[in-house]
Structure formats: C-alpha cells, structure tokens
XYZ file of C-alpha atoms in Angstrom:
102
model
C 11.613 9.913 -11.688
C 9.765 7.570 -8.804
C 6.838 6.685 -7.160
C 6.260 7.121 -3.566
C 3.490 6.524 -1.649
C 2.030 6.792 2.262
C -1.085 5.218 2.916
C -2.093 5.852 6.469
C -5.934 4.397 7.632
C -7.383 3.184 10.849
C -9.621 0.718 10.339
C -13.488 -0.039 12.953
C -13.219 -2.197 15.489
C -14.793 -5.069 13.653
C -12.764 -4.585 10.539
C -9.472 -5.328 11.478
C -9.028 -8.726 10.747
C -11.346 -8.141 6.570
C -8.616 -5.270 6.549
C -5.968 -7.420 6.916
C -7.233 -10.295 4.900
C -7.497 -8.210 2.120
C -3.733 -6.021 2.433
C -2.261 -9.544 2.490
C -4.089 -11.246 -1.038
C -2.575 -8.592 -2.624
C 0.829 -8.986 -1.289
C 0.221 -13.019 -2.212
C -0.696 -11.195 -5.811
C 2.679 -9.022 -5.608
C 4.536 -12.219 -5.306
C 2.786 -14.742 -7.736
C 4.060 -12.016 -10.363
C 6.673 -10.616 -9.100
C 7.148 -6.958 -10.701
C 10.775 -5.255 -10.994
C 11.518 -2.179 -9.038
C 8.500 -2.087 -6.555
C 8.816 -2.240 -2.698
C 5.397 -2.048 -0.859
C 5.070 -2.889 2.687
C 2.061 -2.761 5.059
C 2.744 -2.015 8.990
C -0.113 -2.302 11.108
C -0.540 -1.428 14.704
C -4.243 -2.652 16.413
C -6.583 -0.211 13.984
C -3.823 1.365 12.408
C -2.832 0.467 8.802
C 0.631 2.481 7.014
C 1.063 1.351 2.889
C 4.439 1.848 1.494
C 4.717 1.936 -2.214
C 8.482 2.355 -3.879
C 8.316 2.427 -7.812
C 12.328 2.981 -8.410
C 11.414 1.929 -12.155
C 9.011 4.449 -13.133
C 6.515 7.103 -11.477
C 3.978 4.924 -11.939
C 1.604 2.453 -9.570
C -0.652 0.142 -11.675
C 1.777 -2.715 -11.092
C -0.291 -2.849 -7.843
C -3.049 -0.881 -8.014
C -4.107 -2.702 -11.690
C -4.021 -6.399 -9.520
C -7.358 -8.100 -9.323
C -6.749 -8.461 -5.529
C -5.789 -4.765 -5.253
C -9.136 -3.763 -7.016
C -11.012 -5.967 -4.314
C -9.121 -4.536 -1.608
C -10.026 -0.994 -2.682
C -13.894 -1.209 -3.240
C -15.134 -0.776 0.200
C -12.004 0.621 2.028
C -14.317 3.895 3.052
C -16.621 1.343 4.475
C -14.067 -0.151 6.706
C -12.958 2.880 8.087
C -12.938 5.107 10.695
C -11.974 7.966 8.719
C -10.668 8.612 5.230
C -7.273 7.638 3.903
C -4.091 10.211 4.904
C -2.638 9.184 0.746
C 0.687 11.700 -0.018
C 2.583 10.473 -3.515
C 5.697 11.717 -4.192
C 7.236 12.046 -8.031
C 10.915 12.426 -6.781
C 14.610 10.938 -7.646
C 16.491 8.711 -5.978
C 18.975 10.597 -4.411
C 20.888 7.971 -2.433
C 19.445 4.957 0.127
C 20.120 1.557 2.101
C 18.537 -1.723 1.934
C 16.511 -0.360 -0.862
C 17.887 -2.009 -4.508
C 17.245 0.066 -7.471
C-alpha cells in the first residue's frame, strides 16, 4: 500500500508569508535528505494552501513528519489558520500513473 495525503487550509491574512516560509523550509530539508519514493507539493492561491503528499514505497509519512523543519512548521499551524485544516489520508495501491515515478 502507498500513502496519499491531501491537506487544505486557509491562513489568517497576516500569516500567509510566515506559513509559506515555514513550509518552504520543509522542502529544503527534503531536498537535503532526498528520501526515495516520495512526492510532495505545496500549492497556494492567496491565503489558501493545499499540500499533496505521495509515498509510493510505503503507507507512511514519517520521512516528512519527523523532519525538524516539519515539526517547526506544524507546531503553531492551528494559530495560523482561519479554521482547522481539512486532512484526507488514503492507503491505496497504485494502478497506473503518468508523471509519478514509482
């Protein structure tokens, strides 16, 4: 099984830049550690953020969630958000793909 997670939230107007900077630090840490079988992307429109995480190797997200940068990002996320984040996690098996390397 693989892990797919979608996280969507809207930050408070004064927290957009801070949230983006904290999230970018996570991506810097991922580039430095280069875990295999992962795809992770962050999308933004104004104050709305959407994270897409895919682990094609296992039903696990610790390669991201155990990073010190992710812990710093997630520490005060509730205080940065207008409302609780919408989180959807799936444990699925990949059938086929285009643009997602396995």
